[in-house]
Tab-separated table of C-alpha atoms in Angstrom:
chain	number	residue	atom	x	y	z
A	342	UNK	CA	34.715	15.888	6.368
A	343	UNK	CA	31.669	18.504	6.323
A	344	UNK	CA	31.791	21.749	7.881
A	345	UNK	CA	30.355	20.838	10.972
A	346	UNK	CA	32.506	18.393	11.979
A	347	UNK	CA	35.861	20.217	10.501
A	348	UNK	CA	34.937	22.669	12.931
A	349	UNK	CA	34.384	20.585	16.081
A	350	UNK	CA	37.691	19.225	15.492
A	351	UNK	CA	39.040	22.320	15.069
A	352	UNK	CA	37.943	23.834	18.538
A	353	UNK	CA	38.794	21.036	20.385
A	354	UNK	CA	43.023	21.195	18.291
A	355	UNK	CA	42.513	24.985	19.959
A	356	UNK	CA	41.678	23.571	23.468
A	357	UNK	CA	44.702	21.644	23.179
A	358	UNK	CA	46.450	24.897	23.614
A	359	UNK	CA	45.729	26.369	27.638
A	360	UNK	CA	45.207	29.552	26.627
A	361	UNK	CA	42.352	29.292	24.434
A	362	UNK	CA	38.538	29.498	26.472
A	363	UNK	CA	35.277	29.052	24.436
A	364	UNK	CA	31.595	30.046	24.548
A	365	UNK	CA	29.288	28.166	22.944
A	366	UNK	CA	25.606	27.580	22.657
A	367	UNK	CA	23.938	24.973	20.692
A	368	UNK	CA	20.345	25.357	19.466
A	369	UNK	CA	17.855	22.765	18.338
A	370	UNK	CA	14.576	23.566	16.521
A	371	UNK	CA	12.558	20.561	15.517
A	372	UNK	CA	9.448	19.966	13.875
A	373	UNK	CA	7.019	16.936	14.969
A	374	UNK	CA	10.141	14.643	17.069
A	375	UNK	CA	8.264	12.607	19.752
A	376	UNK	CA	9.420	13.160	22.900
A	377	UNK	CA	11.896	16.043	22.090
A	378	UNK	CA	10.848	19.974	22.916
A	379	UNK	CA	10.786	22.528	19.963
A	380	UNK	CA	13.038	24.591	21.129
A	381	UNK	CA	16.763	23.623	22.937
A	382	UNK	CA	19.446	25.837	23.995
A	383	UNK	CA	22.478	24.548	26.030
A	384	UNK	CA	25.295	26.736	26.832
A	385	UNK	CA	28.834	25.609	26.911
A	386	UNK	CA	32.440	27.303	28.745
A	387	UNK	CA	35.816	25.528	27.682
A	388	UNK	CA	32.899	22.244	27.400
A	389	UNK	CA	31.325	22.319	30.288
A	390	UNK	CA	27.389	22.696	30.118
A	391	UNK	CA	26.832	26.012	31.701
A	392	UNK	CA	22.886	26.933	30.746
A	393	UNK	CA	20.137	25.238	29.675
A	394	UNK	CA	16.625	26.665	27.842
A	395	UNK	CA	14.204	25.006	26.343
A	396	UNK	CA	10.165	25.053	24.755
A	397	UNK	CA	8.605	22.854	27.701
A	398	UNK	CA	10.463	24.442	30.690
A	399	UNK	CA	10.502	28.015	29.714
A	400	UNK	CA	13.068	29.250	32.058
A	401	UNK	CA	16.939	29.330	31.753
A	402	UNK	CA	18.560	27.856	34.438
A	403	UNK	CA	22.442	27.438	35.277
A	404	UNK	CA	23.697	24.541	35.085
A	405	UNK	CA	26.595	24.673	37.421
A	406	UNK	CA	26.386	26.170	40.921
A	407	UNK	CA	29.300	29.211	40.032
A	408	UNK	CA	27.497	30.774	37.057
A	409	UNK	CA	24.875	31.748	40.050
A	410	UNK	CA	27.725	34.274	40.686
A	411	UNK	CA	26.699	36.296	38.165
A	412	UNK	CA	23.887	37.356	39.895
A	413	UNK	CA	25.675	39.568	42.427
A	414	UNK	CA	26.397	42.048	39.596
A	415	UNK	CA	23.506	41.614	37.554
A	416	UNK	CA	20.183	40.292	40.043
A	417	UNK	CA	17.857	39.330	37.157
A	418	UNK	CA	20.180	37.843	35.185
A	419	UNK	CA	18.322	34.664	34.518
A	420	UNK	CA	14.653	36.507	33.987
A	421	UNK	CA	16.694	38.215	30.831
A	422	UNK	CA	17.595	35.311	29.399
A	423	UNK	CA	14.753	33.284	30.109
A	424	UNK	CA	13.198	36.391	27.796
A	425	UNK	CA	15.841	36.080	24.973
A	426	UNK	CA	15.851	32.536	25.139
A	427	UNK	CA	12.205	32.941	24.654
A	428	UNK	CA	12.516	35.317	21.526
A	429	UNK	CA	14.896	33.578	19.988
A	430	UNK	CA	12.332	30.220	19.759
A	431	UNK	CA	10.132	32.830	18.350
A	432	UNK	CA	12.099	33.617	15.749
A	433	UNK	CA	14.079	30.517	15.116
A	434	UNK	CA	10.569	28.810	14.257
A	435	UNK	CA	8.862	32.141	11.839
A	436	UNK	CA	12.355	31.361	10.040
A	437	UNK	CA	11.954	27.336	10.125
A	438	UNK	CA	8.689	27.327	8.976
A	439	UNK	CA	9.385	29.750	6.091
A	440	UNK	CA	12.446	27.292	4.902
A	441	UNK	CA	10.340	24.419	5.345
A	442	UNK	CA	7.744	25.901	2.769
A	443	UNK	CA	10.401	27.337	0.845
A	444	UNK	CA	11.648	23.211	0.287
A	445	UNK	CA	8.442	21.615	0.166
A	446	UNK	CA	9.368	19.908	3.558
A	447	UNK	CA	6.362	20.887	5.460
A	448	UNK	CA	5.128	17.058	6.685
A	449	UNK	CA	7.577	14.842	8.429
A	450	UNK	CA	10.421	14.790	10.993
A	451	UNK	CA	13.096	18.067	10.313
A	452	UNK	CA	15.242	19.642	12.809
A	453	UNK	CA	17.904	22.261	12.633
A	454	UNK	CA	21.288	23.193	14.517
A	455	UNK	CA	22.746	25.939	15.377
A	456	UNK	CA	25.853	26.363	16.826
A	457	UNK	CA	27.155	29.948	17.747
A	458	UNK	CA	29.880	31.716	19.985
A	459	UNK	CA	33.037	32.822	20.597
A	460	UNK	CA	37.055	32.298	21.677
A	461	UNK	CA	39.017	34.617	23.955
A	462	UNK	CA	43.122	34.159	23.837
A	463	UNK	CA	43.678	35.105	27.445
A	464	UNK	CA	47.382	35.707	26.563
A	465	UNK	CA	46.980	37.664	23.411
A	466	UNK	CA	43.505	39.094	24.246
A	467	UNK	CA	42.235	37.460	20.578
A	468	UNK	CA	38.592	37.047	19.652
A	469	UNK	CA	36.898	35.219	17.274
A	470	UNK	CA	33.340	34.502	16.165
A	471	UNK	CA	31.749	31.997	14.381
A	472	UNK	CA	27.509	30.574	13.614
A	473	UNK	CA	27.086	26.960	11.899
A	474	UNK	CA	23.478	26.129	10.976
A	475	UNK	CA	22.367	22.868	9.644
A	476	UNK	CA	19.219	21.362	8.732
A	477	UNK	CA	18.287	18.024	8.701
A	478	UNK	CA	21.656	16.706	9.763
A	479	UNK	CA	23.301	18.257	6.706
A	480	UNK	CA	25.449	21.508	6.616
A	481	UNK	CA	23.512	24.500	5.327
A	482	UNK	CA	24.683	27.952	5.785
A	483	UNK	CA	27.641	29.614	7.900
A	484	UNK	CA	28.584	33.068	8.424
A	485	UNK	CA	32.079	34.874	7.852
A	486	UNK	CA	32.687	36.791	10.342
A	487	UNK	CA	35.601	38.924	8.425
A	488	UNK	CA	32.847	39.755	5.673
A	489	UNK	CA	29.793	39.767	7.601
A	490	UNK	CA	28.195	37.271	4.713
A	491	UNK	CA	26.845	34.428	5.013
A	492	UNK	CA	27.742	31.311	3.355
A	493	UNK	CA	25.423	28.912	1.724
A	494	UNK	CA	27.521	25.378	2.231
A	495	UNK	CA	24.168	23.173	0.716
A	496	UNK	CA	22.639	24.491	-3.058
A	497	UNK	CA	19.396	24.470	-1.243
A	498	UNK	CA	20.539	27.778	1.002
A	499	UNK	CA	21.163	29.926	-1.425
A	500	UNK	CA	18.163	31.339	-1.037
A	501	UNK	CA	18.776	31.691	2.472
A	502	UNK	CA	22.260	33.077	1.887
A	503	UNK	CA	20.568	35.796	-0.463
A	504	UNK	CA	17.837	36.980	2.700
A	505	UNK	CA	20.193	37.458	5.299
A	506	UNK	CA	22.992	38.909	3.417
A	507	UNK	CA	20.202	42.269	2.999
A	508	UNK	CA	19.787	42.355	6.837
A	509	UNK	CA	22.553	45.232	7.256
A	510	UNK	CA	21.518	45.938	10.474
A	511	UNK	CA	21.382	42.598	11.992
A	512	UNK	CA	24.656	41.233	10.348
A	513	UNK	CA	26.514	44.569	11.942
A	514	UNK	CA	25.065	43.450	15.075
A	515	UNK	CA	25.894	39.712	14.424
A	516	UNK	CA	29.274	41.263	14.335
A	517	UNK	CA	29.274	43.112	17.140
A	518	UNK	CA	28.129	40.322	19.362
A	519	UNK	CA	30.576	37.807	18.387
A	520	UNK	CA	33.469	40.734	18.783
A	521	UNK	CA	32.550	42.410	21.765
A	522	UNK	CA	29.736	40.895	23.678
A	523	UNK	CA	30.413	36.993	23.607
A	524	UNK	CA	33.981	37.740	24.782
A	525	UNK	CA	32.873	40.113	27.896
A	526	UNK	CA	30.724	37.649	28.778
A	527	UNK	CA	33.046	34.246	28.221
A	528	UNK	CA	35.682	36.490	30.477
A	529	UNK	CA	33.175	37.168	32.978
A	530	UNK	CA	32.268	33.806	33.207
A	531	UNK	CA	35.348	31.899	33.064
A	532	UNK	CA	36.535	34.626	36.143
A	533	UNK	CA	33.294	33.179	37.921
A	534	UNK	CA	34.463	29.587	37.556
A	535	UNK	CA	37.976	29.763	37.686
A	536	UNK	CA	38.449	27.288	40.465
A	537	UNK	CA	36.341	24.709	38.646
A	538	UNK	CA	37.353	25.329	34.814
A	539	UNK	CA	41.291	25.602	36.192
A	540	UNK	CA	41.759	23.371	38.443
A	541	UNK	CA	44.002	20.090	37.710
A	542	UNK	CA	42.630	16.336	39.167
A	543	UNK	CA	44.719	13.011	38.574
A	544	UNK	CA	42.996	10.008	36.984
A	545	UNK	CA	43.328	6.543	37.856
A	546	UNK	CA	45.083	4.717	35.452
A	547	UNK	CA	44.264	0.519	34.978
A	548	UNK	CA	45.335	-1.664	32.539
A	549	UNK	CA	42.208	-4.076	31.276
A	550	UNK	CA	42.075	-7.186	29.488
A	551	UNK	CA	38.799	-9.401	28.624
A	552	UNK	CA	41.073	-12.410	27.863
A	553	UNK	CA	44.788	-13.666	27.780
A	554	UNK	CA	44.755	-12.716	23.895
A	555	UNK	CA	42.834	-10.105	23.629
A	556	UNK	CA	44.576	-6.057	23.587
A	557	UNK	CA	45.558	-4.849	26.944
A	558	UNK	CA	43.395	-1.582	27.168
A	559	UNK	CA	44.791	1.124	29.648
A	560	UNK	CA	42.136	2.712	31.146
A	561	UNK	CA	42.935	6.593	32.346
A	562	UNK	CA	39.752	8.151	34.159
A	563	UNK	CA	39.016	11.224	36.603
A	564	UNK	CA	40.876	13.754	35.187
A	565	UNK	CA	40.779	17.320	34.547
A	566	UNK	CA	41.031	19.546	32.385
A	567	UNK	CA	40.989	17.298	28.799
A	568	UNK	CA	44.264	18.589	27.274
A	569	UNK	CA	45.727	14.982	28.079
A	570	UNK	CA	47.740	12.318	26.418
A	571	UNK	CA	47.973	8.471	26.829
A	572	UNK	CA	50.252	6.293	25.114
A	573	UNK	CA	52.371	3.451	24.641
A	574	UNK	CA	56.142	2.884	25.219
A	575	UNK	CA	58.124	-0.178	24.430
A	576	UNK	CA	61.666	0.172	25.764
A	577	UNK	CA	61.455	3.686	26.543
A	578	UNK	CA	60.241	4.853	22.683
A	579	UNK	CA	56.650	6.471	21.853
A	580	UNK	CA	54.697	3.657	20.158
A	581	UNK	CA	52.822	4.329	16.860
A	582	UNK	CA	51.754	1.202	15.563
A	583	UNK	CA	49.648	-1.385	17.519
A	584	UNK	CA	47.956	1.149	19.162
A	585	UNK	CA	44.443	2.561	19.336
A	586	UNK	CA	43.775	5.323	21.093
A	587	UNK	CA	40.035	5.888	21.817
A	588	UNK	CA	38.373	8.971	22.064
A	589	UNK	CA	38.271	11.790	25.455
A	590	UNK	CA	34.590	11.339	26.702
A	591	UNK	CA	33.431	12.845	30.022
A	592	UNK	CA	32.165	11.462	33.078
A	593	UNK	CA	29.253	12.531	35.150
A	594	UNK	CA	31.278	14.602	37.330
A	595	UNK	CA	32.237	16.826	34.586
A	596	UNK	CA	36.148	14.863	34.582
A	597	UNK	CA	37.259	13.095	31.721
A	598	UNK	CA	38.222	9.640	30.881
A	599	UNK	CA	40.414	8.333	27.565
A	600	UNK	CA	41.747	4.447	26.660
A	601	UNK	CA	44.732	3.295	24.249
A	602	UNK	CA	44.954	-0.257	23.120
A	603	UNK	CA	47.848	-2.460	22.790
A	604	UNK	CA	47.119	-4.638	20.325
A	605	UNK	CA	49.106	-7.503	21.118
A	606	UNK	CA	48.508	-10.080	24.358
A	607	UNK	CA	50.503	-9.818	27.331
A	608	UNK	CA	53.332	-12.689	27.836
A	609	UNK	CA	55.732	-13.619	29.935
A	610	UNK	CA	58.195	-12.198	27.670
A	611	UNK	CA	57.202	-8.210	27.418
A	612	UNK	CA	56.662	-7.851	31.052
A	613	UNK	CA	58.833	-4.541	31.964
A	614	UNK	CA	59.784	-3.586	28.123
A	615	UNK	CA	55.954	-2.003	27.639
A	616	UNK	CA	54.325	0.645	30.052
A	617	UNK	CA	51.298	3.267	29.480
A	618	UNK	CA	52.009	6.536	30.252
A	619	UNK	CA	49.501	9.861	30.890
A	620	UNK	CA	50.816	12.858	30.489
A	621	UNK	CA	48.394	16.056	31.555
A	622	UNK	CA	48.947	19.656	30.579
A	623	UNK	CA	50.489	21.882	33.257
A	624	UNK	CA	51.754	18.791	35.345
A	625	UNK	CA	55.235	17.998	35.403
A	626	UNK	CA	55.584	14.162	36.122
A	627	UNK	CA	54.152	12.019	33.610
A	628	UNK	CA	51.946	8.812	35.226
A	629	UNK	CA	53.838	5.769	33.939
A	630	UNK	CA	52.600	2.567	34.707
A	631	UNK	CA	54.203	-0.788	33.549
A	632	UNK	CA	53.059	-3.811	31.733
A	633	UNK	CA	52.759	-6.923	34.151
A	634	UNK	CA	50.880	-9.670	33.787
A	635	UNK	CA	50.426	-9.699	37.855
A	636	UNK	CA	48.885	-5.841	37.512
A	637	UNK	CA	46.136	-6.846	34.845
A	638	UNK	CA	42.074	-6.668	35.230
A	639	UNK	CA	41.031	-9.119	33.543
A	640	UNK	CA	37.468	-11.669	33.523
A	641	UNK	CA	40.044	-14.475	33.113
A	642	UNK	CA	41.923	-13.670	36.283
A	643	UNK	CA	38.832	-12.317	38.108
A	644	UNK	CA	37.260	-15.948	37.446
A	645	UNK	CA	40.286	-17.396	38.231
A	646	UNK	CA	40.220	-15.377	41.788
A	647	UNK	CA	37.111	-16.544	42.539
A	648	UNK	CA	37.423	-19.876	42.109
A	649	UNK	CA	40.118	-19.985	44.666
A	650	UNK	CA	37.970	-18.564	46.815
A	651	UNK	CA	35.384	-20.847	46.557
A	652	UNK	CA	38.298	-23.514	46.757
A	653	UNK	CA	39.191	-22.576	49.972
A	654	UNK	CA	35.612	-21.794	51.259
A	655	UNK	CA	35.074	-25.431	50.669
A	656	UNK	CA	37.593	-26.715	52.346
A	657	UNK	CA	37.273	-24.272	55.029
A	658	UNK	CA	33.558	-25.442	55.895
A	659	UNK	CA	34.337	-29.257	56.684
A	660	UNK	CA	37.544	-27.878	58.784
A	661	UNK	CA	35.037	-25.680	60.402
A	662	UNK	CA	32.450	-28.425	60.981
A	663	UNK	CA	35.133	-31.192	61.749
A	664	UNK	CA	37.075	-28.700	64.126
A	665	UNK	CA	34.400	-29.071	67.409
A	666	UNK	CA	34.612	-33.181	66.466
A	667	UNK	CA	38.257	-33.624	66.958
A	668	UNK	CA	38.204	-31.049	70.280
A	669	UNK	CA	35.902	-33.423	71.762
A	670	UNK	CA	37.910	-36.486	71.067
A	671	UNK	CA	40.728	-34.827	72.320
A	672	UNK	CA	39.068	-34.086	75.609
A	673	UNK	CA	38.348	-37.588	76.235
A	674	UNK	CA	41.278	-38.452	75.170
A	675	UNK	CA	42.826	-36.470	77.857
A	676	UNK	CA	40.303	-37.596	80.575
A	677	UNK	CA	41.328	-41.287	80.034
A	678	UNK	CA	44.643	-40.761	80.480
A	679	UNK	CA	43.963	-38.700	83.540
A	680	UNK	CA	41.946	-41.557	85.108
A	681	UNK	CA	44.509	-44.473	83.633
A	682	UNK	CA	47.355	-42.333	85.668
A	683	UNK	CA	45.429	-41.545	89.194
A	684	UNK	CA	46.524	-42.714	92.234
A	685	UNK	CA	43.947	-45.147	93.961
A	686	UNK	CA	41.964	-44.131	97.076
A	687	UNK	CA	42.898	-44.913	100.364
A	688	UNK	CA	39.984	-46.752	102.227
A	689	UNK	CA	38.783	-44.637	105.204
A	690	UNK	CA	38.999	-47.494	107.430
A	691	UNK	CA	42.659	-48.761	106.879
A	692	UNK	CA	45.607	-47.270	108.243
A	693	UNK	CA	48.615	-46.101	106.354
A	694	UNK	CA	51.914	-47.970	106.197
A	695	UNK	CA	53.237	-46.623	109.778
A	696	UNK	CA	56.084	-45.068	109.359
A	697	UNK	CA	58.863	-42.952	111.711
A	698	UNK	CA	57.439	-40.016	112.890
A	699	UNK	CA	60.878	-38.204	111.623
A	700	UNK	CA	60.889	-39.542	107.972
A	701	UNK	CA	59.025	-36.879	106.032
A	702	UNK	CA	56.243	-37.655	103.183
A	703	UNK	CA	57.935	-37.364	100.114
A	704	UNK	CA	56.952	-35.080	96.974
A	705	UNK	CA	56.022	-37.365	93.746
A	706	UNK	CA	59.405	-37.236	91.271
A	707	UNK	CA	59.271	-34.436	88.857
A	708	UNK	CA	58.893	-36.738	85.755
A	709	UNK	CA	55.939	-38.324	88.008
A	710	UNK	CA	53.362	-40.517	86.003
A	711	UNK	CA	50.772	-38.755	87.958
A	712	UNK	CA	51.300	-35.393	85.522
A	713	UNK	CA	50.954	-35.837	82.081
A	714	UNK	CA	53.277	-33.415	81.251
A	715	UNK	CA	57.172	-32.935	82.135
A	716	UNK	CA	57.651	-30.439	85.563
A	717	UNK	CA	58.713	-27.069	84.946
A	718	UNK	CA	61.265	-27.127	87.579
């Protein structure tokens, strides 16, 4: 593992731990990459962007709306490092161009990184310092903050290594800055956004799978902060093997999301002895959700969805087209009876059956042929 990485890895083991808050700022100078500026500085609290400089803009900016707050105490906050920023190219490319002569790499594509900044323990008040440069994708010189020397990681910095070990004065500083000034400002800062960089949002958790034998993937997305877990438990016991756990990548709202495999297809058979659970740091009830086939995204069961609703869209449009048919024949239907059933009429020019002017009319029967329905009475 090269230096670089070892120490990505590193800071994000220490923002495991709560406590620990980091300011970072990664540089990019490049020589002759289409479509890419120059110059690049991004700025980085606990891993959230917070600034952004580079070569074709020429003006620092803030990258989220609470590190504005800075300008209450200090008004031209952004004009001075929109200066620095601008500085900095200057002398990031006088020192690029004298490596790149000094290694015969003047023609072609080179770039180099630099990543810089500090940690603040906000229980123990700790600091720590660090600078990583590479060049060309390949780790080339660090410096030791303890010592104030610099290290040459690739035989080609030496040379390098040699240079900036005589600059006194600017290692003392280098010192200085990563002791006393990164810190204020990563406190300052991290005061500023303390309702954003604190604050504590549940994901959604899903269990995926593209087909009946394929892993079952849970899915945890939309939460904050990133010290997070997700795993596997069969029968109430922490699963080890058959299990991938992918990595923590961030969503465009600045939350997080994170997947673990179960590498094994979901039958009839497990349902209720596996579940996924989430646990999140400072949050008390874990999110446990169990394995059933029934409560499984998958395109199998999606398709399978769908074709039932087409099934019963199809036979819903004939019912639909049939239904005004058979209303119809039921209404003449009903009108034949009615006529079959109605009493004949009386011709105006005969005379009833005469009958005693004391025996009443009397009311058809209640089950009368003339209704087509029984009476209510």
């Amino acid at each position: 593992m090269n230096l670089f990485v070892l120490f990505v890895v590193a800071v994000q083991i220490h923002r495991v731990t709560p406590l620990i808050h980091s300011l970072i700022y990664f540089t990019v100078v490049s020589y002759q990459i289409p479509n890419f500026p120059e110059y690049l500085t991004v700025g980085y609290i606990d891993g959230v962007p917070i600034s952004h400089y580079d070569s074709k803009s020429r003006k620092a900016k803030a990258k989220q709306d609470w590190m504005n707050k800075i300008t209450a105490d200090d008004p031209h906050y952004w004009e001075k490092v929109t200066q620095d920023s601008s500085d900095n190219q200057h002398s990031f490319k006088v020192n690029f161009e004298m490596d790149q002569e000094r290694l015969n790499q003047t023609g072609g594509l080179h770039m180099f990184q630099v990543m810089s900044g500090c940690e603040w323990d906000d229980e123990t008040d700790e600091v720590d310092g660090f600078q990583y440069i590479r060049y060309n994708g390949e780790d080339f010189i660090a410096f030791e903050l303890e010592t104030m020397r610099w290290i040459a990681v690739h035989p080609q910095s030496l040379f390098t290594k040699h240079r900036m070990d005589q600059w006194d004065m600017f290692n003392q500083y280098r010192k200085h800055y990563y002791t006393e000034e990164c810190p204020s400002w990563l406190k300052k800062f991290v005061n500023n956004g303390r309702d954003f960089l604190m604050r504590t949002e549940i994901p959604k958790v899903s269990l995926l799978q593209k087909t009946p034998s394929s892993p079952v993937t849970c899915h945890a997305t939309g939460f904050y902060p990133d010290k997070a877990e997700l795993f596997w438990r069969k029968d109430g016991e922490q699963l080890h093997e058959d299990v991938e756990v992918g990595e923590t990548l961030r969503n465009h709202d600045g939350t997080f999301q994170t997947t673990a495999d179960l590498k094994m297809p979901a039958t009839a058979d497990v349902e209720g002895r596996y579940e996924c659970v989430f646990r999140l740091s400072g949050v008390k009830d874990d999110i446990v959700t169990k394995l059933e086939i029934s409560g499984i995204l998958s395109n199998a069961r999606i398709r399978e969805e769908e074709e039932k609703r087409e099934m019963m869209v199809s036979i819903a449009v004939p019912l639909a087209v049939l239904a005004p048919v058979v209303v119809v024949v039921l209404v003449k239907l009903y009108k034949s009876r009615q006529a079959k059933y109605t009493p004949a009429s009386v011709d105006a020019d005969c005379e009833p059956a005469s009958k005693s002017p004391s025996e009443p009319v009397s009311e058809p029967a209640s089950n009368s042929p003339a209704s087509p329905f029984p009476s209510a009475t």
